[in-house]
JSON list of C-alpha atoms in Angstrom, two decimals:
[
{"chain": "D", "resi": 15, "resn": "MET", "atom": "CA", "xyz": [212.87, 46.10, 62.86]},
{"chain": "D", "resi": 16, "resn": "ILE", "atom": "CA", "xyz": [212.73, 49.90, 62.41]},
{"chain": "D", "resi": 17, "resn": "HIS", "atom": "CA", "xyz": [216.06, 51.64, 62.27]},
{"chain": "D", "resi": 18, "resn": "ARG", "atom": "CA", "xyz": [216.04, 54.83, 64.33]},
{"chain": "D", "resi": 19, "resn": "ARG", "atom": "CA", "xyz": [218.46, 57.60, 63.97]},
{"chain": "D", "resi": 20, "resn": "PRO", "atom": "CA", "xyz": [220.08, 58.90, 67.04]},
{"chain": "D", "resi": 21, "resn": "LYS", "atom": "CA", "xyz": [218.80, 62.28, 68.34]},
{"chain": "D", "resi": 22, "resn": "GLU", "atom": "CA", "xyz": [221.04, 65.27, 67.57]},
{"chain": "D", "resi": 23, "resn": "VAL", "atom": "CA", "xyz": [222.55, 66.65, 70.75]},
{"chain": "D", "resi": 24, "resn": "LYS", "atom": "CA", "xyz": [221.63, 70.23, 71.21]},
{"chain": "D", "resi": 25, "resn": "THR", "atom": "CA", "xyz": [224.15, 72.58, 72.66]},
{"chain": "D", "resi": 26, "resn": "GLY", "atom": "CA", "xyz": [224.47, 76.30, 73.36]},
{"chain": "D", "resi": 27, "resn": "LEU", "atom": "CA", "xyz": [221.65, 78.41, 71.99]},
{"chain": "D", "resi": 28, "resn": "GLU", "atom": "CA", "xyz": [219.73, 75.53, 70.63]},
{"chain": "D", "resi": 29, "resn": "TRP", "atom": "CA", "xyz": [219.61, 73.81, 74.02]},
{"chain": "D", "resi": 30, "resn": "LEU", "atom": "CA", "xyz": [218.62, 77.14, 75.74]},
{"chain": "D", "resi": 31, "resn": "LYS", "atom": "CA", "xyz": [215.63, 77.56, 73.40]},
{"chain": "D", "resi": 32, "resn": "THR", "atom": "CA", "xyz": [214.31, 74.16, 74.35]},
{"chain": "D", "resi": 33, "resn": "LEU", "atom": "CA", "xyz": [214.18, 74.98, 78.12]},
{"chain": "D", "resi": 34, "resn": "ASP", "atom": "CA", "xyz": [210.85, 76.09, 79.33]},
{"chain": "D", "resi": 35, "resn": "ALA", "atom": "CA", "xyz": [211.71, 78.56, 82.11]},
{"chain": "D", "resi": 36, "resn": "ASP", "atom": "CA", "xyz": [208.02, 79.13, 83.07]},
{"chain": "D", "resi": 37, "resn": "LYS", "atom": "CA", "xyz": [207.83, 75.59, 84.11]},
{"chain": "D", "resi": 38, "resn": "TYR", "atom": "CA", "xyz": [210.67, 75.88, 86.54]},
{"chain": "D", "resi": 39, "resn": "LEU", "atom": "CA", "xyz": [209.62, 79.31, 87.73]},
{"chain": "D", "resi": 40, "resn": "LYS", "atom": "CA", "xyz": [205.94, 78.08, 88.30]},
{"chain": "D", "resi": 41, "resn": "LYS", "atom": "CA", "xyz": [207.43, 75.37, 90.69]},
{"chain": "D", "resi": 42, "resn": "VAL", "atom": "CA", "xyz": [209.03, 77.95, 92.92]},
{"chain": "D", "resi": 43, "resn": "GLY", "atom": "CA", "xyz": [206.07, 80.33, 92.87]},
{"chain": "D", "resi": 44, "resn": "LEU", "atom": "CA", "xyz": [207.39, 82.87, 90.19]},
{"chain": "D", "resi": 45, "resn": "GLY", "atom": "CA", "xyz": [204.97, 81.95, 87.37]},
{"chain": "D", "resi": 46, "resn": "LYS", "atom": "CA", "xyz": [202.80, 84.42, 85.37]},
{"chain": "D", "resi": 47, "resn": "GLN", "atom": "CA", "xyz": [199.86, 83.60, 87.51]},
{"chain": "D", "resi": 48, "resn": "ASP", "atom": "CA", "xyz": [201.76, 84.72, 90.63]},
{"chain": "D", "resi": 49, "resn": "TYR", "atom": "CA", "xyz": [202.57, 88.22, 89.15]},
{"chain": "D", "resi": 50, "resn": "TYR", "atom": "CA", "xyz": [199.82, 90.08, 91.12]},
{"chain": "D", "resi": 51, "resn": "PHE", "atom": "CA", "xyz": [200.86, 88.49, 94.43]},
{"chain": "D", "resi": 52, "resn": "TRP", "atom": "CA", "xyz": [204.43, 89.51, 94.05]},
{"chain": "D", "resi": 53, "resn": "LYS", "atom": "CA", "xyz": [203.35, 93.02, 92.95]},
{"chain": "D", "resi": 54, "resn": "GLN", "atom": "CA", "xyz": [201.36, 93.38, 96.22]},
{"chain": "D", "resi": 55, "resn": "ILE", "atom": "CA", "xyz": [204.29, 92.07, 98.21]},
{"chain": "D", "resi": 56, "resn": "GLY", "atom": "CA", "xyz": [206.64, 94.63, 96.57]},
{"chain": "D", "resi": 57, "resn": "LYS", "atom": "CA", "xyz": [204.16, 97.45, 97.31]},
{"chain": "D", "resi": 58, "resn": "ALA", "atom": "CA", "xyz": [203.80, 96.30, 101.04]},
{"chain": "D", "resi": 59, "resn": "LEU", "atom": "CA", "xyz": [207.59, 96.21, 101.42]},
{"chain": "D", "resi": 60, "resn": "LEU", "atom": "CA", "xyz": [208.11, 99.64, 99.83]},
{"chain": "D", "resi": 61, "resn": "CYS", "atom": "CA", "xyz": [205.50, 101.17, 101.99]},
{"chain": "D", "resi": 62, "resn": "SER", "atom": "CA", "xyz": [206.68, 99.56, 105.24]},
{"chain": "D", "resi": 63, "resn": "TYR", "atom": "CA", "xyz": [210.31, 100.55, 104.61]},
{"chain": "D", "resi": 64, "resn": "THR", "atom": "CA", "xyz": [209.28, 104.03, 103.77]},
{"chain": "D", "resi": 65, "resn": "ILE", "atom": "CA", "xyz": [207.42, 104.35, 107.04]},
{"chain": "D", "resi": 66, "resn": "PHE", "atom": "CA", "xyz": [210.30, 102.85, 109.06]},
{"chain": "D", "resi": 67, "resn": "GLY", "atom": "CA", "xyz": [212.67, 105.20, 107.20]},
{"chain": "D", "resi": 68, "resn": "LEU", "atom": "CA", "xyz": [210.62, 108.32, 107.91]},
{"chain": "D", "resi": 69, "resn": "GLY", "atom": "CA", "xyz": [210.36, 107.29, 111.54]},
{"chain": "D", "resi": 70, "resn": "TRP", "atom": "CA", "xyz": [214.10, 106.84, 111.80]},
{"chain": "D", "resi": 71, "resn": "LEU", "atom": "CA", "xyz": [214.65, 110.20, 110.13]},
{"chain": "D", "resi": 72, "resn": "TYR", "atom": "CA", "xyz": [212.22, 111.89, 112.39]},
{"chain": "D", "resi": 73, "resn": "ASN", "atom": "CA", "xyz": [213.88, 110.32, 115.40]},
{"chain": "D", "resi": 74, "resn": "GLU", "atom": "CA", "xyz": [217.31, 111.55, 114.26]},
{"chain": "D", "resi": 75, "resn": "THR", "atom": "CA", "xyz": [216.08, 115.12, 113.45]},
{"chain": "D", "resi": 76, "resn": "SER", "atom": "CA", "xyz": [213.31, 115.47, 115.84]},
{"chain": "D", "resi": 77, "resn": "PRO", "atom": "CA", "xyz": [212.64, 118.88, 117.43]},
{"chain": "D", "resi": 78, "resn": "LEU", "atom": "CA", "xyz": [211.22, 117.19, 120.37]},
{"chain": "D", "resi": 79, "resn": "GLY", "atom": "CA", "xyz": [214.47, 115.37, 121.22]},
{"chain": "D", "resi": 80, "resn": "TRP", "atom": "CA", "xyz": [215.55, 111.73, 121.19]},
{"chain": "D", "resi": 81, "resn": "TRP", "atom": "CA", "xyz": [212.85, 109.19, 121.60]},
{"chain": "D", "resi": 82, "resn": "SER", "atom": "CA", "xyz": [210.53, 111.97, 122.65]},
{"chain": "D", "resi": 83, "resn": "LEU", "atom": "CA", "xyz": [207.43, 109.69, 122.60]},
{"chain": "D", "resi": 84, "resn": "GLN", "atom": "CA", "xyz": [208.74, 107.62, 125.60]},
{"chain": "D", "resi": 85, "resn": "VAL", "atom": "CA", "xyz": [208.45, 108.77, 129.18]},
{"chain": "D", "resi": 86, "resn": "ARG", "atom": "CA", "xyz": [211.82, 109.30, 130.69]},
{"chain": "D", "resi": 87, "resn": "PRO", "atom": "CA", "xyz": [212.58, 108.51, 134.29]},
{"chain": "D", "resi": 88, "resn": "LYS", "atom": "CA", "xyz": [213.93, 111.25, 136.57]},
{"chain": "D", "resi": 89, "resn": "GLU", "atom": "CA", "xyz": [217.42, 109.74, 136.70]},
{"chain": "D", "resi": 90, "resn": "GLU", "atom": "CA", "xyz": [217.72, 109.67, 132.89]},
{"chain": "D", "resi": 91, "resn": "LYS", "atom": "CA", "xyz": [216.54, 113.32, 132.63]},
{"chain": "D", "resi": 92, "resn": "GLU", "atom": "CA", "xyz": [219.27, 114.31, 135.12]},
{"chain": "D", "resi": 93, "resn": "LEU", "atom": "CA", "xyz": [221.91, 112.52, 133.13]},
{"chain": "D", "resi": 94, "resn": "ALA", "atom": "CA", "xyz": [220.63, 113.43, 129.69]},
{"chain": "D", "resi": 95, "resn": "HIS", "atom": "CA", "xyz": [223.18, 116.32, 129.24]},
{"chain": "D", "resi": 96, "resn": "LEU", "atom": "CA", "xyz": [225.99, 113.68, 129.25]},
{"chain": "D", "resi": 97, "resn": "TYR", "atom": "CA", "xyz": [224.74, 112.06, 126.10]},
{"chain": "D", "resi": 98, "resn": "GLU", "atom": "CA", "xyz": [224.06, 115.09, 123.81]},
{"chain": "D", "resi": 99, "resn": "ARG", "atom": "CA", "xyz": [225.46, 114.79, 120.34]},
{"chain": "D", "resi": 100, "resn": "ARG", "atom": "CA", "xyz": [228.40, 116.76, 119.15]},
{"chain": "D", "resi": 101, "resn": "GLU", "atom": "CA", "xyz": [228.46, 118.28, 115.66]},
{"chain": "D", "resi": 102, "resn": "PHE", "atom": "CA", "xyz": [231.90, 117.50, 114.08]},
{"chain": "D", "resi": 103, "resn": "PRO", "atom": "CA", "xyz": [233.18, 119.76, 111.37]},
{"chain": "D", "resi": 104, "resn": "TYR", "atom": "CA", "xyz": [233.99, 118.60, 107.89]},
{"chain": "D", "resi": 105, "resn": "PRO", "atom": "CA", "xyz": [237.72, 117.70, 107.82]},
{"chain": "D", "resi": 106, "resn": "GLY", "atom": "CA", "xyz": [238.36, 119.89, 104.75]},
{"chain": "D", "resi": 107, "resn": "ASP", "atom": "CA", "xyz": [237.08, 123.12, 106.45]},
{"chain": "D", "resi": 108, "resn": "GLU", "atom": "CA", "xyz": [240.24, 124.36, 108.11]},
{"chain": "D", "resi": 109, "resn": "GLU", "atom": "CA", "xyz": [238.58, 127.35, 110.02]},
{"chain": "D", "resi": 110, "resn": "ALA", "atom": "CA", "xyz": [235.90, 125.15, 111.55]},
{"chain": "D", "resi": 111, "resn": "MET", "atom": "CA", "xyz": [238.45, 122.49, 112.55]},
{"chain": "D", "resi": 112, "resn": "GLU", "atom": "CA", "xyz": [240.65, 125.09, 114.26]},
{"chain": "D", "resi": 113, "resn": "ASP", "atom": "CA", "xyz": [237.49, 126.44, 116.16]},
{"chain": "D", "resi": 114, "resn": "PHE", "atom": "CA", "xyz": [236.49, 122.94, 117.03]},
{"chain": "D", "resi": 115, "resn": "VAL", "atom": "CA", "xyz": [239.96, 122.05, 118.42]},
{"chain": "D", "resi": 116, "resn": "ALA", "atom": "CA", "xyz": [240.17, 125.48, 120.23]},
{"chain": "D", "resi": 117, "resn": "LYS", "atom": "CA", "xyz": [236.91, 124.58, 122.12]},
{"chain": "D", "resi": 118, "resn": "GLY", "atom": "CA", "xyz": [238.47, 121.37, 123.25]},
{"chain": "D", "resi": 119, "resn": "GLY", "atom": "CA", "xyz": [236.70, 119.17, 120.65]},
{"chain": "D", "resi": 120, "resn": "MET", "atom": "CA", "xyz": [239.42, 116.60, 120.42]},
{"chain": "D", "resi": 121, "resn": "ILE", "atom": "CA", "xyz": [240.13, 116.28, 124.12]},
{"chain": "D", "resi": 122, "resn": "GLY", "atom": "CA", "xyz": [238.56, 113.35, 125.70]},
{"chain": "D", "resi": 123, "resn": "THR", "atom": "CA", "xyz": [235.72, 111.33, 124.19]},
{"chain": "D", "resi": 124, "resn": "THR", "atom": "CA", "xyz": [232.90, 112.56, 122.13]},
{"chain": "D", "resi": 125, "resn": "ILE", "atom": "CA", "xyz": [230.90, 113.19, 125.34]},
{"chain": "D", "resi": 126, "resn": "GLY", "atom": "CA", "xyz": [233.81, 115.33, 126.83]},
{"chain": "D", "resi": 127, "resn": "PRO", "atom": "CA", "xyz": [236.62, 114.84, 129.33]},
{"chain": "D", "resi": 128, "resn": "LYS", "atom": "CA", "xyz": [234.43, 115.09, 132.44]},
{"chain": "D", "resi": 129, "resn": "GLY", "atom": "CA", "xyz": [231.19, 113.79, 130.88]},
{"chain": "D", "resi": 130, "resn": "ASN", "atom": "CA", "xyz": [229.65, 117.25, 130.17]},
{"chain": "D", "resi": 131, "resn": "ILE", "atom": "CA", "xyz": [229.61, 119.32, 127.07]},
{"chain": "D", "resi": 132, "resn": "GLU", "atom": "CA", "xyz": [230.41, 123.09, 127.67]},
{"chain": "D", "resi": 133, "resn": "GLY", "atom": "CA", "xyz": [231.78, 124.89, 124.66]},
{"chain": "D", "resi": 134, "resn": "ASP", "atom": "CA", "xyz": [233.70, 127.79, 126.08]},
{"chain": "D", "resi": 135, "resn": "LYS", "atom": "CA", "xyz": [235.64, 126.26, 128.91]},
{"chain": "D", "resi": 136, "resn": "ASP", "atom": "CA", "xyz": [239.27, 125.58, 128.68]},
{"chain": "D", "resi": 137, "resn": "TYR", "atom": "CA", "xyz": [239.48, 121.71, 129.03]},
{"chain": "D", "resi": 138, "resn": "GLU", "atom": "CA", "xyz": [243.32, 121.58, 129.17]},
{"chain": "D", "resi": 139, "resn": "LYS", "atom": "CA", "xyz": [243.45, 123.97, 132.11]},
{"chain": "D", "resi": 140, "resn": "GLU", "atom": "CA", "xyz": [240.79, 121.97, 133.93]},
{"chain": "D", "resi": 141, "resn": "LEU", "atom": "CA", "xyz": [242.62, 118.70, 133.31]},
{"chain": "D", "resi": 142, "resn": "GLN", "atom": "CA", "xyz": [245.90, 120.28, 134.57]},
{"chain": "D", "resi": 143, "resn": "ASP", "atom": "CA", "xyz": [244.24, 121.50, 137.69]},
{"chain": "D", "resi": 144, "resn": "LYS", "atom": "CA", "xyz": [242.73, 118.11, 138.31]},
{"chain": "D", "resi": 145, "resn": "LYS", "atom": "CA", "xyz": [246.16, 116.48, 137.85]},
{"chain": "D", "resi": 146, "resn": "LEU", "atom": "CA", "xyz": [247.71, 119.02, 140.28]},
{"chain": "D", "resi": 147, "resn": "GLU", "atom": "CA", "xyz": [245.07, 118.28, 142.86]},
{"chain": "D", "resi": 148, "resn": "GLN", "atom": "CA", "xyz": [245.66, 114.60, 142.64]},
{"chain": "D", "resi": 149, "resn": "GLU", "atom": "CA", "xyz": [249.38, 115.02, 143.02]},
{"chain": "D", "resi": 150, "resn": "ALA", "atom": "CA", "xyz": [248.95, 117.33, 146.01]},
{"chain": "D", "resi": 151, "resn": "MET", "atom": "CA", "xyz": [246.56, 114.79, 147.63]},
{"chain": "D", "resi": 152, "resn": "LYS", "atom": "CA", "xyz": [249.14, 112.01, 147.00]},
{"chain": "D", "resi": 153, "resn": "MET", "atom": "CA", "xyz": [251.89, 114.12, 148.55]},
{"chain": "D", "resi": 154, "resn": "TRP", "atom": "CA", "xyz": [249.72, 115.00, 151.61]},
{"chain": "D", "resi": 155, "resn": "ILE", "atom": "CA", "xyz": [248.91, 111.41, 152.21]},
{"chain": "D", "resi": 156, "resn": "ARG", "atom": "CA", "xyz": [252.63, 110.28, 151.89]},
{"chain": "D", "resi": 157, "resn": "MET", "atom": "CA", "xyz": [253.79, 112.99, 154.26]},
{"chain": "D", "resi": 158, "resn": "ARG", "atom": "CA", "xyz": [250.97, 112.12, 156.75]},
{"chain": "D", "resi": 159, "resn": "ASN", "atom": "CA", "xyz": [251.89, 108.48, 156.67]},
{"chain": "D", "resi": 160, "resn": "GLU", "atom": "CA", "xyz": [255.61, 109.40, 157.24]},
{"chain": "D", "resi": 161, "resn": "VAL", "atom": "CA", "xyz": [254.70, 111.43, 160.35]},
{"chain": "D", "resi": 162, "resn": "ILE", "atom": "CA", "xyz": [252.42, 108.77, 161.68]},
{"chain": "D", "resi": 163, "resn": "GLN", "atom": "CA", "xyz": [255.28, 106.22, 161.15]},
{"chain": "D", "resi": 164, "resn": "GLU", "atom": "CA", "xyz": [257.77, 108.43, 162.98]},
{"chain": "D", "resi": 165, "resn": "LEU", "atom": "CA", "xyz": [255.38, 108.89, 165.88]},
{"chain": "D", "resi": 166, "resn": "GLN", "atom": "CA", "xyz": [254.74, 105.25, 166.15]},
{"chain": "D", "resi": 167, "resn": "ASP", "atom": "CA", "xyz": [258.49, 104.41, 166.11]},
{"chain": "D", "resi": 168, "resn": "LYS", "atom": "CA", "xyz": [258.86, 106.92, 169.08]},
{"chain": "D", "resi": 169, "resn": "GLY", "atom": "CA", "xyz": [256.23, 104.97, 170.98]},
{"chain": "D", "resi": 170, "resn": "TYR", "atom": "CA", "xyz": [253.12, 107.20, 170.55]},
{"chain": "D", "resi": 171, "resn": "ASP", "atom": "CA", "xyz": [249.92, 105.27, 169.83]},
{"chain": "D", "resi": 172, "resn": "VAL", "atom": "CA", "xyz": [248.58, 107.10, 166.65]},
{"chain": "D", "resi": 173, "resn": "GLU", "atom": "CA", "xyz": [246.03, 105.60, 164.33]}
]
């Protein structure tokens, strides 16, 4: 009977040196013979992302307007002014911020309080006028209803 010595257990760096990484990489399709394939895939991805990025950039900064290659229906053209973009000033620029707030930039949504963007109008005054008109209409309806109620109490047929 031949007496064998037990194998020495390799740990750390000795164990790492014995691993054959190519054997495992080849099984998942990343071996040396697959280098050209992955190089082509990388080139294709780079080109396609570049084309999509340029298209996106052109869409955002297009001189022809948003999605200018599509035909817009008449209704959308009529409402297009409601969805125009607003340029917001940089928060550190005090003069630009004061000008922006003075033009009514912070009132309402980014579209504007009534849905339209007009830079020189005083939006606070318009909103106050609108509130005043609403209050006047409420008061008028209340007074009319009181008069109708009184006339009905006296026996007149008023509808």
